[in-house]
Amino acid sequence: MARRRRRDDTGGMQIYIVEDSAAVRTRLAALLSTVPGASVSGGSAGASQATREILERRPDMVILDLDLAEGGGFDVLRALRTQVPEIDVYMRSNFSAYPYRQLAERLGARGFFDKTQEFERLREVAADKARQKELSCNPSCN
């Protein structure tokens, strides 16, 4: 299935944040906005809104919390893997024990991060993905 281009596609990497805490969403957006070639294209606190907006916007990367205001991160991950498997989804949670990481991997998450101990690692992952996208970008990205 061909990837549908976003309406605002400028060739840069787009990141969508799904997090129930507005303060954490803001903090993540500020952290990720420092990544050259990347921008945060949106965010939400609930599973159904997040799924709907991600399917509409088709970002390159999704940062997904496990525990949401409405629904759960695994619900969003299942929907995305079924409908848009090309989007890279990275999960975060305070519940980072092996069973959660294992289920996230089985459902198709590209990575799983502990919220308290691995917060900054998301920036590293986003920077690597933005560099890869820039290197692989062809003239149709502009």
PDB file of N, CA and C in Angstrom, residues 19-111:
ATOM      1  N   GLU A  19      -0.257  11.395  24.801  1.00  0.00           N
ATOM      2  CA  GLU A  19       0.101  11.435  26.228  1.00  0.00           C
ATOM      3  C   GLU A  19      -1.052  12.090  26.974  1.00  0.00           C
ATOM      4  N   ASP A  20      -1.500  11.465  28.078  1.00  0.00           N
ATOM      5  CA  ASP A  20      -2.650  11.999  28.807  1.00  0.00           C
ATOM      6  C   ASP A  20      -2.333  13.252  29.621  1.00  0.00           C
ATOM      7  N   SER A  21      -1.087  13.467  29.959  1.00  0.00           N
ATOM      8  CA  SER A  21      -0.706  14.654  30.729  1.00  0.00           C
ATOM      9  C   SER A  21      -0.310  15.791  29.780  1.00  0.00           C
ATOM     10  N   ALA A  22      -1.053  16.901  29.864  1.00  0.00           N
ATOM     11  CA  ALA A  22      -0.738  18.059  29.012  1.00  0.00           C
ATOM     12  C   ALA A  22       0.668  18.584  29.305  1.00  0.00           C
ATOM     13  N   ALA A  23       1.077  18.558  30.573  1.00  0.00           N
ATOM     14  CA  ALA A  23       2.416  19.048  30.938  1.00  0.00           C
ATOM     15  C   ALA A  23       3.507  18.171  30.327  1.00  0.00           C
ATOM     16  N   VAL A  24       3.315  16.867  30.356  1.00  0.00           N
ATOM     17  CA  VAL A  24       4.312  15.961  29.762  1.00  0.00           C
ATOM     18  C   VAL A  24       4.302  16.094  28.248  1.00  0.00           C
ATOM     19  N   ARG A  25       3.111  16.244  27.653  1.00  0.00           N
ATOM     20  CA  ARG A  25       3.019  16.447  26.197  1.00  0.00           C
ATOM     21  C   ARG A  25       3.792  17.689  25.790  1.00  0.00           C
ATOM     22  N   THR A  26       3.626  18.760  26.559  1.00  0.00           N
ATOM     23  CA  THR A  26       4.348  20.011  26.282  1.00  0.00           C
ATOM     24  C   THR A  26       5.858  19.809  26.429  1.00  0.00           C
ATOM     25  N   ARG A  27       6.257  19.124  27.476  1.00  0.00           N
ATOM     26  CA  ARG A  27       7.687  18.865  27.700  1.00  0.00           C
ATOM     27  C   ARG A  27       8.284  18.015  26.572  1.00  0.00           C
ATOM     28  N   LEU A  28       7.560  16.980  26.155  1.00  0.00           N
ATOM     29  CA  LEU A  28       8.026  16.153  25.033  1.00  0.00           C
ATOM     30  C   LEU A  28       8.120  16.968  23.745  1.00  0.00           C
ATOM     31  N   ALA A  29       7.114  17.773  23.483  1.00  0.00           N
ATOM     32  CA  ALA A  29       7.119  18.598  22.271  1.00  0.00           C
ATOM     33  C   ALA A  29       8.311  19.548  22.275  1.00  0.00           C
ATOM     34  N   ALA A  30       8.604  20.146  23.420  1.00  0.00           N
ATOM     35  CA  ALA A  30       9.755  21.049  23.520  1.00  0.00           C
ATOM     36  C   ALA A  30      11.059  20.285  23.281  1.00  0.00           C
ATOM     37  N   LEU A  31      11.181  19.111  23.861  1.00  0.00           N
ATOM     38  CA  LEU A  31      12.384  18.288  23.671  1.00  0.00           C
ATOM     39  C   LEU A  31      12.553  17.892  22.204  1.00  0.00           C
ATOM     40  N   LEU A  32      11.482  17.412  21.585  1.00  0.00           N
ATOM     41  CA  LEU A  32      11.564  16.918  20.210  1.00  0.00           C
ATOM     42  C   LEU A  32      11.676  18.043  19.182  1.00  0.00           C
ATOM     43  N   SER A  33      11.230  19.240  19.536  1.00  0.00           N
ATOM     44  CA  SER A  33      11.347  20.366  18.605  1.00  0.00           C
ATOM     45  C   SER A  33      12.795  20.815  18.424  1.00  0.00           C
ATOM     46  N   THR A  34      13.691  20.330  19.262  1.00  0.00           N
ATOM     47  CA  THR A  34      15.115  20.649  19.109  1.00  0.00           C
ATOM     48  C   THR A  34      15.817  19.729  18.124  1.00  0.00           C
ATOM     49  N   VAL A  35      15.110  18.758  17.589  1.00  0.00           N
ATOM     50  CA  VAL A  35      15.694  17.818  16.622  1.00  0.00           C
ATOM     51  C   VAL A  35      15.692  18.462  15.244  1.00  0.00           C
ATOM     52  N   PRO A  36      16.879  18.673  14.649  1.00  0.00           N
ATOM     53  CA  PRO A  36      16.927  19.239  13.295  1.00  0.00           C
ATOM     54  C   PRO A  36      16.182  18.345  12.297  1.00  0.00           C
ATOM     55  N   GLY A  37      15.341  18.960  11.478  1.00  0.00           N
ATOM     56  CA  GLY A  37      14.610  18.217  10.452  1.00  0.00           C
ATOM     57  C   GLY A  37      13.350  17.545  10.957  1.00  0.00           C
ATOM     58  N   ALA A  38      12.959  17.823  12.196  1.00  0.00           N
ATOM     59  CA  ALA A  38      11.753  17.203  12.754  1.00  0.00           C
ATOM     60  C   ALA A  38      10.850  18.268  13.358  1.00  0.00           C
ATOM     61  N   SER A  39       9.558  17.982  13.374  1.00  0.00           N
ATOM     62  CA  SER A  39       8.617  18.869  14.045  1.00  0.00           C
ATOM     63  C   SER A  39       7.473  18.041  14.608  1.00  0.00           C
ATOM     64  N   VAL A  40       6.880  18.551  15.666  1.00  0.00           N
ATOM     65  CA  VAL A  40       5.730  17.901  16.275  1.00  0.00           C
ATOM     66  C   VAL A  40       4.492  18.386  15.537  1.00  0.00           C
ATOM     67  N   SER A  41       3.764  17.445  14.946  1.00  0.00           N
ATOM     68  CA  SER A  41       2.614  17.806  14.115  1.00  0.00           C
ATOM     69  C   SER A  41       1.297  17.725  14.862  1.00  0.00           C
ATOM     70  N   GLY A  42       1.316  17.267  16.118  1.00  0.00           N
ATOM     71  CA  GLY A  42       0.083  17.205  16.883  1.00  0.00           C
ATOM     72  C   GLY A  42       0.241  16.334  18.101  1.00  0.00           C
ATOM     73  N   GLY A  43      -0.838  16.296  18.868  1.00  0.00           N
ATOM     74  CA  GLY A  43      -0.838  15.489  20.063  1.00  0.00           C
ATOM     75  C   GLY A  43      -2.230  15.392  20.639  1.00  0.00           C
ATOM     76  N   SER A  44      -2.464  14.354  21.427  1.00  0.00           N
ATOM     77  CA  SER A  44      -3.757  14.172  22.065  1.00  0.00           C
ATOM     78  C   SER A  44      -3.604  13.335  23.324  1.00  0.00           C
ATOM     79  N   ALA A  45      -4.696  13.284  24.096  1.00  0.00           N
ATOM     80  CA  ALA A  45      -4.675  12.582  25.381  1.00  0.00           C
ATOM     81  C   ALA A  45      -5.457  11.276  25.360  1.00  0.00           C
ATOM     82  N   GLY A  46      -6.311  11.070  24.362  1.00  0.00           N
ATOM     83  CA  GLY A  46      -7.166   9.891  24.330  1.00  0.00           C
ATOM     84  C   GLY A  46      -6.940   9.015  23.114  1.00  0.00           C
ATOM     85  N   ALA A  47      -7.293   7.751  23.246  1.00  0.00           N
ATOM     86  CA  ALA A  47      -7.030   6.758  22.199  1.00  0.00           C
ATOM     87  C   ALA A  47      -7.808   7.023  20.909  1.00  0.00           C
ATOM     88  N   SER A  48      -9.102   7.284  21.005  1.00  0.00           N
ATOM     89  CA  SER A  48      -9.884   7.435  19.768  1.00  0.00           C
ATOM     90  C   SER A  48      -9.497   8.693  19.003  1.00  0.00           C
ATOM     91  N   GLN A  49      -9.294   9.817  19.712  1.00  0.00           N
ATOM     92  CA  GLN A  49      -8.861  11.040  19.033  1.00  0.00           C
ATOM     93  C   GLN A  49      -7.479  10.839  18.415  1.00  0.00           C
ATOM     94  N   ALA A  50      -6.580  10.227  19.146  1.00  0.00           N
ATOM     95  CA  ALA A  50      -5.223   9.999  18.632  1.00  0.00           C
ATOM     96  C   ALA A  50      -5.259   9.141  17.377  1.00  0.00           C
ATOM     97  N   THR A  51      -5.987   8.055  17.427  1.00  0.00           N
ATOM     98  CA  THR A  51      -6.063   7.162  16.265  1.00  0.00           C
ATOM     99  C   THR A  51      -6.606   7.896  15.060  1.00  0.00           C
ATOM    100  N   ARG A  52      -7.685   8.630  15.254  1.00  0.00           N
ATOM    101  CA  ARG A  52      -8.313   9.390  14.155  1.00  0.00           C
ATOM    102  C   ARG A  52      -7.329  10.407  13.561  1.00  0.00           C
ATOM    103  N   GLU A  53      -6.663  11.180  14.421  1.00  0.00           N
ATOM    104  CA  GLU A  53      -5.749  12.215  13.925  1.00  0.00           C
ATOM    105  C   GLU A  53      -4.497  11.616  13.277  1.00  0.00           C
ATOM    106  N   ILE A  54      -3.987  10.532  13.816  1.00  0.00           N
ATOM    107  CA  ILE A  54      -2.808   9.894  13.220  1.00  0.00           C
ATOM    108  C   ILE A  54      -3.146   9.344  11.843  1.00  0.00           C
ATOM    109  N   LEU A  55      -4.306   8.726  11.708  1.00  0.00           N
ATOM    110  CA  LEU A  55      -4.717   8.206  10.398  1.00  0.00           C
ATOM    111  C   LEU A  55      -4.905   9.336   9.395  1.00  0.00           C
ATOM    112  N   GLU A  56      -5.362  10.487   9.853  1.00  0.00           N
ATOM    113  CA  GLU A  56      -5.543  11.656   8.988  1.00  0.00           C
ATOM    114  C   GLU A  56      -4.208  12.293   8.605  1.00  0.00           C
ATOM    115  N   ARG A  57      -3.356  12.501   9.586  1.00  0.00           N
ATOM    116  CA  ARG A  57      -2.099  13.236   9.369  1.00  0.00           C
ATOM    117  C   ARG A  57      -0.956  12.386   8.841  1.00  0.00           C
ATOM    118  N   ARG A  58      -0.946  11.108   9.155  1.00  0.00           N
ATOM    119  CA  ARG A  58       0.112  10.185   8.726  1.00  0.00           C
ATOM    120  C   ARG A  58       1.515  10.676   9.091  1.00  0.00           C
ATOM    121  N   PRO A  59       1.787  10.896  10.384  1.00  0.00           N
ATOM    122  CA  PRO A  59       3.138  11.330  10.770  1.00  0.00           C
ATOM    123  C   PRO A  59       4.141  10.205  10.542  1.00  0.00           C
ATOM    124  N   ASP A  60       5.409  10.543  10.590  1.00  0.00           N
ATOM    125  CA  ASP A  60       6.465   9.539  10.432  1.00  0.00           C
ATOM    126  C   ASP A  60       6.691   8.755  11.715  1.00  0.00           C
ATOM    127  N   MET A  61       6.435   9.414  12.845  1.00  0.00           N
ATOM    128  CA  MET A  61       6.757   8.832  14.142  1.00  0.00           C
ATOM    129  C   MET A  61       5.662   9.180  15.140  1.00  0.00           C
ATOM    130  N   VAL A  62       5.295   8.209  15.971  1.00  0.00           N
ATOM    131  CA  VAL A  62       4.317   8.425  17.033  1.00  0.00           C
ATOM    132  C   VAL A  62       4.966   8.047  18.357  1.00  0.00           C
ATOM    133  N   ILE A  63       4.853   8.945  19.326  1.00  0.00           N
ATOM    134  CA  ILE A  63       5.268   8.679  20.700  1.00  0.00           C
ATOM    135  C   ILE A  63       3.984   8.384  21.456  1.00  0.00           C
ATOM    136  N   LEU A  64       3.862   7.191  22.002  1.00  0.00           N
ATOM    137  CA  LEU A  64       2.587   6.703  22.528  1.00  0.00           C
ATOM    138  C   LEU A  64       2.710   6.257  23.980  1.00  0.00           C
ATOM    139  N   ASP A  65       1.945   6.898  24.854  1.00  0.00           N
ATOM    140  CA  ASP A  65       1.886   6.506  26.263  1.00  0.00           C
ATOM    141  C   ASP A  65       0.995   5.274  26.390  1.00  0.00           C
ATOM    142  N   LEU A  66       1.273   4.451  27.362  1.00  0.00           N
ATOM    143  CA  LEU A  66       0.485   3.241  27.591  1.00  0.00           C
ATOM    144  C   LEU A  66      -0.865   3.559  28.241  1.00  0.00           C
ATOM    145  N   ASP A  67      -0.860   4.439  29.224  1.00  0.00           N
ATOM    146  CA  ASP A  67      -2.055   4.770  29.987  1.00  0.00           C
ATOM    147  C   ASP A  67      -2.578   6.130  29.519  1.00  0.00           C
ATOM    148  N   LEU A  68      -3.779   6.145  28.930  1.00  0.00           N
ATOM    149  CA  LEU A  68      -4.329   7.372  28.356  1.00  0.00           C
ATOM    150  C   LEU A  68      -5.583   7.826  29.085  1.00  0.00           C
ATOM    151  N   ALA A  69      -5.999   9.048  28.831  1.00  0.00           N
ATOM    152  CA  ALA A  69      -7.196   9.604  29.461  1.00  0.00           C
ATOM    153  C   ALA A  69      -8.436   8.802  29.076  1.00  0.00           C
ATOM    154  N   GLU A  70      -8.475   8.333  27.869  1.00  0.00           N
ATOM    155  CA  GLU A  70      -9.576   7.523  27.350  1.00  0.00           C
ATOM    156  C   GLU A  70      -8.951   6.414  26.522  1.00  0.00           C
ATOM    157  N   GLY A  71      -9.238   5.181  26.861  1.00  0.00           N
ATOM    158  CA  GLY A  71      -8.642   4.049  26.161  1.00  0.00           C
ATOM    159  C   GLY A  71      -7.209   3.842  26.598  1.00  0.00           C
ATOM    160  N   GLY A  72      -6.502   3.024  25.849  1.00  0.00           N
ATOM    161  CA  GLY A  72      -5.121   2.734  26.206  1.00  0.00           C
ATOM    162  C   GLY A  72      -4.210   2.739  25.005  1.00  0.00           C
ATOM    163  N   GLY A  73      -2.927   2.845  25.274  1.00  0.00           N
ATOM    164  CA  GLY A  73      -1.929   2.881  24.216  1.00  0.00           C
ATOM    165  C   GLY A  73      -1.911   1.629  23.354  1.00  0.00           C
ATOM    166  N   PHE A  74      -2.156   0.476  23.976  1.00  0.00           N
ATOM    167  CA  PHE A  74      -2.166  -0.754  23.188  1.00  0.00           C
ATOM    168  C   PHE A  74      -3.315  -0.758  22.179  1.00  0.00           C
ATOM    169  N   ASP A  75      -4.443  -0.102  22.520  1.00  0.00           N
ATOM    170  CA  ASP A  75      -5.564   0.021  21.571  1.00  0.00           C
ATOM    171  C   ASP A  75      -5.130   0.823  20.344  1.00  0.00           C
ATOM    172  N   VAL A  76      -4.431   1.925  20.583  1.00  0.00           N
ATOM    173  CA  VAL A  76      -3.946   2.766  19.488  1.00  0.00           C
ATOM    174  C   VAL A  76      -2.932   1.995  18.651  1.00  0.00           C
ATOM    175  N   LEU A  77      -2.006   1.313  19.317  1.00  0.00           N
ATOM    176  CA  LEU A  77      -0.975   0.551  18.604  1.00  0.00           C
ATOM    177  C   LEU A  77      -1.603  -0.512  17.709  1.00  0.00           C
ATOM    178  N   ARG A  78      -2.580  -1.238  18.229  1.00  0.00           N
ATOM    179  CA  ARG A  78      -3.258  -2.270  17.413  1.00  0.00           C
ATOM    180  C   ARG A  78      -3.890  -1.647  16.166  1.00  0.00           C
ATOM    181  N   ALA A  79      -4.585  -0.540  16.337  1.00  0.00           N
ATOM    182  CA  ALA A  79      -5.246   0.112  15.203  1.00  0.00           C
ATOM    183  C   ALA A  79      -4.233   0.591  14.170  1.00  0.00           C
ATOM    184  N   LEU A  80      -3.140   1.178  14.627  1.00  0.00           N
ATOM    185  CA  LEU A  80      -2.134   1.696  13.696  1.00  0.00           C
ATOM    186  C   LEU A  80      -1.442   0.570  12.944  1.00  0.00           C
ATOM    187  N   ARG A  81      -1.094  -0.501  13.625  1.00  0.00           N
ATOM    188  CA  ARG A  81      -0.415  -1.619  12.962  1.00  0.00           C
ATOM    189  C   ARG A  81      -1.288  -2.215  11.877  1.00  0.00           C
ATOM    190  N   THR A  82      -2.607  -2.237  12.103  1.00  0.00           N
ATOM    191  CA  THR A  82      -3.537  -2.787  11.120  1.00  0.00           C
ATOM    192  C   THR A  82      -3.691  -1.861   9.918  1.00  0.00           C
ATOM    193  N   GLN A  83      -3.769  -0.548  10.175  1.00  0.00           N
ATOM    194  CA  GLN A  83      -4.114   0.393   9.116  1.00  0.00           C
ATOM    195  C   GLN A  83      -2.929   1.137   8.501  1.00  0.00           C
ATOM    196  N   VAL A  84      -1.899   1.419   9.277  1.00  0.00           N
ATOM    197  CA  VAL A  84      -0.740   2.169   8.766  1.00  0.00           C
ATOM    198  C   VAL A  84       0.560   1.606   9.361  1.00  0.00           C
ATOM    199  N   PRO A  85       0.918   0.397   8.974  1.00  0.00           N
ATOM    200  CA  PRO A  85       2.093  -0.239   9.580  1.00  0.00           C
ATOM    201  C   PRO A  85       3.407   0.480   9.288  1.00  0.00           C
ATOM    202  N   GLU A  86       3.417   1.378   8.326  1.00  0.00           N
ATOM    203  CA  GLU A  86       4.652   2.095   7.987  1.00  0.00           C
ATOM    204  C   GLU A  86       5.026   3.180   8.993  1.00  0.00           C
ATOM    205  N   ILE A  87       4.098   3.575   9.845  1.00  0.00           N
ATOM    206  CA  ILE A  87       4.383   4.598  10.855  1.00  0.00           C
ATOM    207  C   ILE A  87       5.146   3.955  12.012  1.00  0.00           C
ATOM    208  N   ASP A  88       6.258   4.565  12.390  1.00  0.00           N
ATOM    209  CA  ASP A  88       7.052   4.071  13.510  1.00  0.00           C
ATOM    210  C   ASP A  88       6.429   4.529  14.820  1.00  0.00           C
ATOM    211  N   VAL A  89       6.075   3.565  15.669  1.00  0.00           N
ATOM    212  CA  VAL A  89       5.447   3.861  16.947  1.00  0.00           C
ATOM    213  C   VAL A  89       6.402   3.457  18.067  1.00  0.00           C
ATOM    214  N   TYR A  90       6.624   4.392  18.990  1.00  0.00           N
ATOM    215  CA  TYR A  90       7.470   4.164  20.163  1.00  0.00           C
ATOM    216  C   TYR A  90       6.606   4.379  21.392  1.00  0.00           C
ATOM    217  N   MET A  91       6.571   3.381  22.263  1.00  0.00           N
ATOM    218  CA  MET A  91       5.749   3.467  23.460  1.00  0.00           C
ATOM    219  C   MET A  91       6.555   3.929  24.660  1.00  0.00           C
ATOM    220  N   ARG A  92       5.849   4.593  25.606  1.00  0.00           N
ATOM    221  CA  ARG A  92       6.447   5.049  26.864  1.00  0.00           C
ATOM    222  C   ARG A  92       5.492   4.698  27.986  1.00  0.00           C
ATOM    223  N   SER A  93       6.062   4.372  29.137  1.00  0.00           N
ATOM    224  CA  SER A  93       5.214   4.089  30.281  1.00  0.00           C
ATOM    225  C   SER A  93       6.019   4.039  31.567  1.00  0.00           C
ATOM    226  N   ASN A  94       5.337   4.263  32.674  1.00  0.00           N
ATOM    227  CA  ASN A  94       5.922   3.999  33.978  1.00  0.00           C
ATOM    228  C   ASN A  94       5.886   2.501  34.260  1.00  0.00           C
ATOM    229  N   PHE A  95       5.054   1.780  33.523  1.00  0.00           N
ATOM    230  CA  PHE A  95       4.943   0.330  33.642  1.00  0.00           C
ATOM    231  C   PHE A  95       5.848  -0.297  32.589  1.00  0.00           C
ATOM    232  N   SER A  96       7.120  -0.369  32.889  1.00  0.00           N
ATOM    233  CA  SER A  96       8.074  -0.804  31.866  1.00  0.00           C
ATOM    234  C   SER A  96       8.615  -2.206  32.111  1.00  0.00           C
ATOM    235  N   ALA A  97       7.909  -3.000  32.895  1.00  0.00           N
ATOM    236  CA  ALA A  97       8.331  -4.378  33.153  1.00  0.00           C
ATOM    237  C   ALA A  97       8.287  -5.185  31.856  1.00  0.00           C
ATOM    238  N   TYR A  98       9.010  -6.271  31.863  1.00  0.00           N
ATOM    239  CA  TYR A  98       9.156  -7.110  30.668  1.00  0.00           C
ATOM    240  C   TYR A  98       7.835  -7.469  29.990  1.00  0.00           C
ATOM    241  N   PRO A  99       6.768  -7.874  30.698  1.00  0.00           N
ATOM    242  CA  PRO A  99       5.531  -8.233  29.983  1.00  0.00           C
ATOM    243  C   PRO A  99       4.965  -7.092  29.127  1.00  0.00           C
ATOM    244  N   TYR A 100       5.070  -5.856  29.608  1.00  0.00           N
ATOM    245  CA  TYR A 100       4.588  -4.711  28.826  1.00  0.00           C
ATOM    246  C   TYR A 100       5.461  -4.489  27.594  1.00  0.00           C
ATOM    247  N   ARG A 101       6.769  -4.558  27.780  1.00  0.00           N
ATOM    248  CA  ARG A 101       7.694  -4.397  26.654  1.00  0.00           C
ATOM    249  C   ARG A 101       7.476  -5.503  25.623  1.00  0.00           C
ATOM    250  N   GLN A 102       7.289  -6.725  26.102  1.00  0.00           N
ATOM    251  CA  GLN A 102       7.087  -7.863  25.207  1.00  0.00           C
ATOM    252  C   GLN A 102       5.796  -7.703  24.398  1.00  0.00           C
ATOM    253  N   LEU A 103       4.710  -7.293  25.043  1.00  0.00           N
ATOM    254  CA  LEU A 103       3.453  -7.103  24.329  1.00  0.00           C
ATOM    255  C   LEU A 103       3.577  -5.970  23.311  1.00  0.00           C
ATOM    256  N   ALA A 104       4.225  -4.880  23.695  1.00  0.00           N
ATOM    257  CA  ALA A 104       4.417  -3.764  22.764  1.00  0.00           C
ATOM    258  C   ALA A 104       5.188  -4.218  21.528  1.00  0.00           C
ATOM    259  N   GLU A 105       6.236  -4.986  21.738  1.00  0.00           N
ATOM    260  CA  GLU A 105       7.026  -5.492  20.613  1.00  0.00           C
ATOM    261  C   GLU A 105       6.187  -6.419  19.740  1.00  0.00           C
ATOM    262  N   ARG A 106       5.429  -7.304  20.376  1.00  0.00           N
ATOM    263  CA  ARG A 106       4.596  -8.251  19.617  1.00  0.00           C
ATOM    264  C   ARG A 106       3.545  -7.515  18.787  1.00  0.00           C
ATOM    265  N   LEU A 107       3.048  -6.387  19.314  1.00  0.00           N
ATOM    266  CA  LEU A 107       2.036  -5.608  18.589  1.00  0.00           C
ATOM    267  C   LEU A 107       2.636  -4.666  17.549  1.00  0.00           C
ATOM    268  N   GLY A 108       3.960  -4.592  17.493  1.00  0.00           N
ATOM    269  CA  GLY A 108       4.593  -3.820  16.432  1.00  0.00           C
ATOM    270  C   GLY A 108       5.263  -2.523  16.818  1.00  0.00           C
ATOM    271  N   ALA A 109       5.377  -2.222  18.121  1.00  0.00           N
ATOM    272  CA  ALA A 109       6.090  -1.002  18.512  1.00  0.00           C
ATOM    273  C   ALA A 109       7.561  -1.141  18.139  1.00  0.00           C
ATOM    274  N   ARG A 110       8.173  -0.049  17.692  1.00  0.00           N
ATOM    275  CA  ARG A 110       9.586  -0.051  17.315  1.00  0.00           C
ATOM    276  C   ARG A 110      10.502   0.039  18.536  1.00  0.00           C
ATOM    277  N   GLY A 111       9.925   0.507  19.660  1.00  0.00           N
ATOM    278  CA  GLY A 111      10.692   0.613  20.896  1.00  0.00           C
ATOM    279  C   GLY A 111       9.773   0.889  22.059  1.00  0.00           C
TER     280      GLY A 111
END
